[in-house]
Each structure stands twice: as structure tokens, then as C-alpha cells.
mmCIF file of C-alpha atoms in Angstrom:
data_model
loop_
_atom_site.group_PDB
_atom_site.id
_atom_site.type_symbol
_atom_site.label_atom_id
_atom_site.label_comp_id
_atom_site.label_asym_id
_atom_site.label_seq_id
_atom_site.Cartn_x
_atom_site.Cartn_y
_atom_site.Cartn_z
ATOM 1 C CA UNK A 1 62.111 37.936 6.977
ATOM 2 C CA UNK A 2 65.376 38.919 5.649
ATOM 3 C CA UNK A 3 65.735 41.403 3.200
ATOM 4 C CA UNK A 4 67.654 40.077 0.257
ATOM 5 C CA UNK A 5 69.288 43.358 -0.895
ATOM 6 C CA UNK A 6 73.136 42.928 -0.369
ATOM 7 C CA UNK A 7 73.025 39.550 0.223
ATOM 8 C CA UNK A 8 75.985 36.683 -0.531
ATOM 9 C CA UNK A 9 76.425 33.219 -0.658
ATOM 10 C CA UNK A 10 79.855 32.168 0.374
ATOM 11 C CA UNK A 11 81.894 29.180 0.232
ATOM 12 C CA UNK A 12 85.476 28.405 1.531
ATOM 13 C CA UNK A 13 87.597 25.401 0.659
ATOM 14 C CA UNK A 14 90.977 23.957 1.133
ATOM 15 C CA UNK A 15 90.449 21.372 -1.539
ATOM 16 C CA UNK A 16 94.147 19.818 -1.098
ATOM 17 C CA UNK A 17 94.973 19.720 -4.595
ATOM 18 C CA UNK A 18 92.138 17.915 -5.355
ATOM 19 C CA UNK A 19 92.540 14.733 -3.261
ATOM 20 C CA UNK A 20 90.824 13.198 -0.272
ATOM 21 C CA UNK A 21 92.277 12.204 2.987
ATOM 22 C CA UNK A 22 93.267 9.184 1.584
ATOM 23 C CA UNK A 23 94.771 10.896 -1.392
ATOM 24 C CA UNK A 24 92.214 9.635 -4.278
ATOM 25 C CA UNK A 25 91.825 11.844 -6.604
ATOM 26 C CA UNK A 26 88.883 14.164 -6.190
ATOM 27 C CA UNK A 27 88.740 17.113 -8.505
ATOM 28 C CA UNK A 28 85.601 16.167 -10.573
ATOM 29 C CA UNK A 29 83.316 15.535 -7.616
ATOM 30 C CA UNK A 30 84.916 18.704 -6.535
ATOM 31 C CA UNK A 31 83.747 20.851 -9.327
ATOM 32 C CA UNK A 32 80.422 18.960 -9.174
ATOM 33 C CA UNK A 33 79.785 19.800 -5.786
ATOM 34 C CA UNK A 34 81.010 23.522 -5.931
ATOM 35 C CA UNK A 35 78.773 24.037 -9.192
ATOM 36 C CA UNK A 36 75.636 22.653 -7.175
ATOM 37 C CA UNK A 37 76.028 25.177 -4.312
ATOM 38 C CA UNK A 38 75.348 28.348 -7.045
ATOM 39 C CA UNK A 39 77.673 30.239 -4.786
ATOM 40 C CA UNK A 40 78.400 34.276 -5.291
ATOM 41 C CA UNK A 41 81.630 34.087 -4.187
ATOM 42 C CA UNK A 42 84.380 30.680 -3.541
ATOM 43 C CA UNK A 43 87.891 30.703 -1.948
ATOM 44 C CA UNK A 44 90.453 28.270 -2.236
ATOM 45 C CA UNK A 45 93.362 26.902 -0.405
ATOM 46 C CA UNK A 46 96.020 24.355 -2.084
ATOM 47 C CA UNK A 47 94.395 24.712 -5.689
ATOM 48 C CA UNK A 48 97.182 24.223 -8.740
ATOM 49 C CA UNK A 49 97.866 25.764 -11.822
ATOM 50 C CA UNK A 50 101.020 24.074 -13.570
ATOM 51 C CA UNK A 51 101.594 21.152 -16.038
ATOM 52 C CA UNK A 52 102.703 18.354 -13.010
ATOM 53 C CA UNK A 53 99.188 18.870 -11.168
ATOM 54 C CA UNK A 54 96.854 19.935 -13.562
ATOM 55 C CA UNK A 55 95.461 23.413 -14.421
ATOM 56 C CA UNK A 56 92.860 23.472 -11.333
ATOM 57 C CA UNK A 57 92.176 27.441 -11.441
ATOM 58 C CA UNK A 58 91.289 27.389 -15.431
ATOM 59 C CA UNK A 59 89.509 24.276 -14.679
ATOM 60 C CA UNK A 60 87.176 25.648 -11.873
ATOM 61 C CA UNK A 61 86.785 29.241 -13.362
ATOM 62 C CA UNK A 62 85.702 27.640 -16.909
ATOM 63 C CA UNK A 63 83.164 24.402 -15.056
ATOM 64 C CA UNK A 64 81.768 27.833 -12.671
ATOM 65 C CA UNK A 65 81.582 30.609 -14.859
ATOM 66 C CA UNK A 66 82.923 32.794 -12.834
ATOM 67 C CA UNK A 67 85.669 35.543 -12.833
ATOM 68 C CA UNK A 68 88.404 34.282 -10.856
ATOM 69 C CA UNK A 69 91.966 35.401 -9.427
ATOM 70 C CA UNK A 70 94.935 33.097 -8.975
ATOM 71 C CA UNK A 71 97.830 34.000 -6.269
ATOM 72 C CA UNK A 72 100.605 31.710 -6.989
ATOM 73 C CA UNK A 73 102.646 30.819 -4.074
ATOM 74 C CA UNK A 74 104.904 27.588 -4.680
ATOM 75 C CA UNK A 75 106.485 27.189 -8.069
ATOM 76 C CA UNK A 76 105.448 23.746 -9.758
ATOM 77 C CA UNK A 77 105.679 21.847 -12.834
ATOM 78 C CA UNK A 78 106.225 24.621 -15.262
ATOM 79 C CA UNK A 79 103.670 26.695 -12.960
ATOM 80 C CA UNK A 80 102.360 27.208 -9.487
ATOM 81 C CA UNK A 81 99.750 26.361 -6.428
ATOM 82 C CA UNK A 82 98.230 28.860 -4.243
ATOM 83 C CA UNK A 83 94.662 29.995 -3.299
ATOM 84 C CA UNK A 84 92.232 31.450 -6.038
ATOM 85 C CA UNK A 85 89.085 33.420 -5.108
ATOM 86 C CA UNK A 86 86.084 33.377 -7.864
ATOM 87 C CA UNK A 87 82.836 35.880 -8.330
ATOM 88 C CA UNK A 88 79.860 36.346 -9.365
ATOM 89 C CA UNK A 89 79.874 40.233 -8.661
ATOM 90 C CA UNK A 90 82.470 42.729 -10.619
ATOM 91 C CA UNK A 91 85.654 42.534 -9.495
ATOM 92 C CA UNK A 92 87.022 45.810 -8.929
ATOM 93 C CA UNK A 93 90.716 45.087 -7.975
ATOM 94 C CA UNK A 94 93.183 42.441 -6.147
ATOM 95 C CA UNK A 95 96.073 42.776 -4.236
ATOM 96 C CA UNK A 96 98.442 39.942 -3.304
ATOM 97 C CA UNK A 97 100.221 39.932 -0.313
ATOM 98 C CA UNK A 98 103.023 37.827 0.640
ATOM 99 C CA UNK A 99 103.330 36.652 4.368
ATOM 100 C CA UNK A 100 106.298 36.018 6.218
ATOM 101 C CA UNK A 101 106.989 32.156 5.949
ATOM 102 C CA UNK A 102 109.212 29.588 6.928
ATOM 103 C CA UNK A 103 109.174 26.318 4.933
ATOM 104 C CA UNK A 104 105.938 26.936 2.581
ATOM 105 C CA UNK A 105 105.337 30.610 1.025
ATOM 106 C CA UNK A 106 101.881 31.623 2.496
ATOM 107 C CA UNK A 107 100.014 34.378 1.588
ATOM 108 C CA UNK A 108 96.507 36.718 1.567
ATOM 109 C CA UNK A 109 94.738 37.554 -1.552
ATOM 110 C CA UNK A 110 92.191 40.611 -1.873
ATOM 111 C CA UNK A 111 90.058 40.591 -3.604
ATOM 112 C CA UNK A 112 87.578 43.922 -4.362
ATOM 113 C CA UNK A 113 83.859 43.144 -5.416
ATOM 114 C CA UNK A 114 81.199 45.518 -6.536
ATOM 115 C CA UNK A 115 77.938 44.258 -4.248
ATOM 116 C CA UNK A 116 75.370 47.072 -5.540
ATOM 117 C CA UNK A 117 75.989 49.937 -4.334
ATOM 118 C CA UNK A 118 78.683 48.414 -1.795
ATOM 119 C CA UNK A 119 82.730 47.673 -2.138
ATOM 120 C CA UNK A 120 83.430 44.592 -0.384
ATOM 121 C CA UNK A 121 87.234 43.449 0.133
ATOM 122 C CA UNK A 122 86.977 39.757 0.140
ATOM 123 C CA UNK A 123 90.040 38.005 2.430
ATOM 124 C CA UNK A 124 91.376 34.003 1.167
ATOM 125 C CA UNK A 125 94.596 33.180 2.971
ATOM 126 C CA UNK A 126 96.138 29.857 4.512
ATOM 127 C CA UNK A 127 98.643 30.251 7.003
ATOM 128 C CA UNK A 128 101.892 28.247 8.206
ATOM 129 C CA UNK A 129 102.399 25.069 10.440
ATOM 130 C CA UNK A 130 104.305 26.490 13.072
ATOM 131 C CA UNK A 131 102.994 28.411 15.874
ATOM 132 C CA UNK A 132 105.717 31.301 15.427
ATOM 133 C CA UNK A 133 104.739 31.565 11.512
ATOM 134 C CA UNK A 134 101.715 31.591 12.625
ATOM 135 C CA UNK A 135 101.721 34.436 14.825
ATOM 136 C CA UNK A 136 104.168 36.967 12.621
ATOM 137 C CA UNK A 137 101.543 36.288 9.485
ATOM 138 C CA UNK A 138 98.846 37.233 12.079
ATOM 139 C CA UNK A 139 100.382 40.338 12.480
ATOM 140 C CA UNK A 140 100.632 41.176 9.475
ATOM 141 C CA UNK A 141 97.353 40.326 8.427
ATOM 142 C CA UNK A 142 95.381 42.215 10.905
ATOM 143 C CA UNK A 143 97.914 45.263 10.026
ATOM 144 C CA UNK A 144 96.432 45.183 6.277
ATOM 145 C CA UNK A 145 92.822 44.686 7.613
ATOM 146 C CA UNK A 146 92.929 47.314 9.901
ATOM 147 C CA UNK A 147 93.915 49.939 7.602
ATOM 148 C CA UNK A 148 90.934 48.673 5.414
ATOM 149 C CA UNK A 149 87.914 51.126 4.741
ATOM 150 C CA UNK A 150 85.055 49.028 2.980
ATOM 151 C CA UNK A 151 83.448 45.807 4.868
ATOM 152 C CA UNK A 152 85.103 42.830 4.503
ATOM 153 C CA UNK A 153 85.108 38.822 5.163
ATOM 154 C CA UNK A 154 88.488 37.328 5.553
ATOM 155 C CA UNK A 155 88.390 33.239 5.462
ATOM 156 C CA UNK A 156 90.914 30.246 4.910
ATOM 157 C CA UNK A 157 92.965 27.526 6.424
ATOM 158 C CA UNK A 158 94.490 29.310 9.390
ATOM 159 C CA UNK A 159 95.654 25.909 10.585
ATOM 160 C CA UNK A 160 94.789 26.539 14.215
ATOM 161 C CA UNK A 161 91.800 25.266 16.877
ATOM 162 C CA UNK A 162 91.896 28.594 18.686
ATOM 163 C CA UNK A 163 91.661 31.556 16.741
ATOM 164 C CA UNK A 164 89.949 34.915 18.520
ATOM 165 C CA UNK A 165 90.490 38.261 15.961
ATOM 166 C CA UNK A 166 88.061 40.195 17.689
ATOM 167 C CA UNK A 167 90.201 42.763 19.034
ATOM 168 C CA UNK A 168 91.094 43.359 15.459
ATOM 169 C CA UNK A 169 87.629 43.838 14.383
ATOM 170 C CA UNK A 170 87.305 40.477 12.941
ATOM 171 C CA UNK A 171 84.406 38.454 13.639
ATOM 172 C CA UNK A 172 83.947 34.749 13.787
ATOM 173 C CA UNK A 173 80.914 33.622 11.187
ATOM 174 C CA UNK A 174 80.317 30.548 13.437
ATOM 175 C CA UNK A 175 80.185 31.884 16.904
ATOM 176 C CA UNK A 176 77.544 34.230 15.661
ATOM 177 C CA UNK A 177 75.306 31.119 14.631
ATOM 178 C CA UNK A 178 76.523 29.338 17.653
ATOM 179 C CA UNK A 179 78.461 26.315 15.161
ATOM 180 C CA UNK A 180 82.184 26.747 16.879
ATOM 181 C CA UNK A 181 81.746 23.212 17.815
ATOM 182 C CA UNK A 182 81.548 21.863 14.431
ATOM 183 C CA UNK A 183 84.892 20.544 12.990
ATOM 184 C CA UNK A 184 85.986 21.650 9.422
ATOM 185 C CA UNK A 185 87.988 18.336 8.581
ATOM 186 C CA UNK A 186 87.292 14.493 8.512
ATOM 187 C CA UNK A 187 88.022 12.517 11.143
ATOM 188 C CA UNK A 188 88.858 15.224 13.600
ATOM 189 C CA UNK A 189 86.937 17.419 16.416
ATOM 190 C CA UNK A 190 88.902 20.968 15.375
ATOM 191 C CA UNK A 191 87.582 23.527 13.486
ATOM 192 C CA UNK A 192 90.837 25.283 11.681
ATOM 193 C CA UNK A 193 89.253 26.665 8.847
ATOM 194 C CA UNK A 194 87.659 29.846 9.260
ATOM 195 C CA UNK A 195 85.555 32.422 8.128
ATOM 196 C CA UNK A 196 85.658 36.488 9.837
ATOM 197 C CA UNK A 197 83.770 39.515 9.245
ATOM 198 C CA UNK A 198 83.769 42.992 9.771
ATOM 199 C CA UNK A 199 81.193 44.740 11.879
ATOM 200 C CA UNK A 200 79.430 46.121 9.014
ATOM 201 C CA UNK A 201 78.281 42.468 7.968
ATOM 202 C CA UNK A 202 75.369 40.848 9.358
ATOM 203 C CA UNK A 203 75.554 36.976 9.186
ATOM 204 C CA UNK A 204 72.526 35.177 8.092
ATOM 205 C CA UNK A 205 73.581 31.597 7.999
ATOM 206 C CA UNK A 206 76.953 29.254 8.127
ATOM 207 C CA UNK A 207 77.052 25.655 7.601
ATOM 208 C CA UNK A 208 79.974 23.179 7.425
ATOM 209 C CA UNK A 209 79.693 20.425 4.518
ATOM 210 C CA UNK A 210 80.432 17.087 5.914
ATOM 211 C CA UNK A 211 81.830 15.315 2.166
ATOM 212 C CA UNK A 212 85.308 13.517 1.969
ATOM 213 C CA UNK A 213 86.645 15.209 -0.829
ATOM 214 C CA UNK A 214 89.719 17.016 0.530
ATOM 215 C CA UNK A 215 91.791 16.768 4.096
ATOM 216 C CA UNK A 216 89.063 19.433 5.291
ATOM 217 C CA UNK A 217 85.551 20.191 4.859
ATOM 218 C CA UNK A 218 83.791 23.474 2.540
ATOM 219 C CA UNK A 219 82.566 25.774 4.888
ATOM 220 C CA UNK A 220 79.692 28.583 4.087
ATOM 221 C CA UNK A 221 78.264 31.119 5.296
ATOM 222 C CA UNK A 222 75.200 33.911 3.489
ATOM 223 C CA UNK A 223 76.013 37.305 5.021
ATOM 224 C CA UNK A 224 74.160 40.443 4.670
ATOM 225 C CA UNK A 225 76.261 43.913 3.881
ATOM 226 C CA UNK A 226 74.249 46.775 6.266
#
């Protein structure tokens, strides 16, 4: 039986602005969906927050009632897209780091809950196209999460089908539950969304939502902090 102290719920989306693979518009079912899954915590790739797109971030944060955090990225219609990370726990602090990128500005937000007694560093990024990009964002990335302290889960779009971090300390959700063969977008066998954690996390579950409302698939996982 697993003891429920320290436990989360996590979700991670690239939601592609809100539009399917065939670009209908999706962003109600979205919320609808997200609500349902009474989630602690919820990362988000490709979400707006500018007059051209729609305010996505108020949106969500006002439909989930929870505290979220906005990293702007890509300047748009009188405002900006990015990823956006929301909580049900205190948040504590957030840094925004900017990654070295080519066409598209990429970048990792951190952001620092309260779980009890515990300070968790929670990791949404998306990284680049290109395999070079790729590679120097990697680098920095497990720079900053190796100089971390506090447990953490680091997740995203890291646009790649082969992904190992754990040299760096960085542990895959779904090779622990034996689900690295389950894709994370429609009409596709790769997974390129992923979510890691640090040693001091136990992982209790992961799942991959099979539901057509973005270019990829939400991915969970409930994780234990030991």
C-alpha cells in the first residue's frame, strides 16, 4: 500500500496552441480535460498569452484554480507564447532560463513548490528542432540541474525518440513503469515528450493519454518524494 504522504499528481502537455493535428481548434476540450484530471501540478509547452492567439495562461490558471507561472519566449500579437507551469502546492520561487537557440527561443522554467515539509524544483522546458540545438540546450540544462540541491522532476517536449539523462542523475518516469514503448503523439510510434526525476523520487504510476487534442499526447505520472 502506498503511503500517501508526499505524494503528486502530475501532468505534462504540449497543447500546440490549442489545436489538434489537424489544426481545429481545441482549447475548450483542453481545459475540460485538464480540469477532470484534478492534477497537483501541469506543465505546458506552446501555450499563448497575447491578443492574436488568445490569453491561454489567464485562461487555464482562472478554469484550474491554480497558481500559475508564464515564461514568455516568442513575442506575439501584443504579447507572447511559451510554457507555463501551474500548482496546487505554494510556490516558493521561479527562475527562467533562456537556452541557446537557433530559429525558435527555447527555454526551462523552475519552478519551486512547497510539498510539506519538502522543496521540490519542478523542470517544464521544450527544446529545438535541430540535433545541434538540441545538444548545446542539453548541456546547459543538465549544468543547472546538477548544481540543484532539492528533488526535482524535469518534463517537456524534448523533441527527440532517444533521450538517456541518467548519467546526469535524471531518471526516465516511463522506463521505471516499463511504458518507453508508448508514443506521446498521434499517429506516430515515438515517444518525444518526457518526464525525469531525481533519485530522491519514487515513481508510483505514469500513463500516456491517448485524446487528439494537440500534435502530442498529455503524459502523467504520481510520484512519491522519499
Amino acid at each position: 500500500m502506498v503511503n500517501q504522504h508526499n505524494l503528486l499528481k502530475i501532468i505534462s502537455y504540449n497543447i500546440h496552441s490549442g489545436k489538434n493535428f489537424w489544426l481545429v481548434p481545441t482549447f475548450r476540450s483542453l481545459i475540460r480535460f485538464l480540469a477532470d484530471q484534478d492534477a497537483d501540478m501541469i506543465t505546458i509547452q506552446e501555450i499563448n498569452e497575447n491578443n492574436k492567439r488568445g490569453h491561454q495562461f489567464t485562461a487555464l490558471q482562472n478554469a484550474l484554480k491554480l497558481t500559475g507561472r508564464f515564461a514568455p519566449h516568442v513575442p506575439i500579437g501584443n504579447g507572447n507564447y511559451g510554457l507555463a507551469t501551474f500548482s496546487r502546492f505554494p510556490i516558493l520561487s521561479t527562475s527562467h532560463l533562456l537556452l541557446p537557440s537557433q530559429k525558435e527561443q527555447r527555454g526551462l522554467l523552475d519552478t519551486v513548490i512547497q510539498v510539506n515539509e519538502r522543496k521540490v524544483h519542478i523542470l517544464n522546458t521544450h527544446l529545438g528542432l535541430s540535433y545541434v540545438e538540441r545538444i548545446q540546450q542539453l548541456q546547459r540544462i543538465t549544468e543547472y540541474i546538477q548544481a540543484l540541491t532539492s528533488p526535482f522532476l524535469m518534463m517537456g517536449d524534448f523533441n527527440t525518440p532517444s533521450l538517456s539523462l541518467d548519467r546526469f542523475g535524471c531518471f526516465d518516469a516511463a522506463l521505471m513503469m516499463k511504458k518507453g514503448h508508448l508514443p506521446t503523439m498521434p499517429f506516430s510510434k515515438q515517444r518525444i515528450d518526457y518526464i525525469f526525476h531525481s533519485a530522491n523520487i519514487r515513481v508510483i504510476d505514469y500513463d500516456v493519454f491517448k485524446i487528439n487534442l494537440s500534435d502530442h499526447y498529455p503524459i502523467s505520472v504520481q510520484v512519491q518524494i522519499i
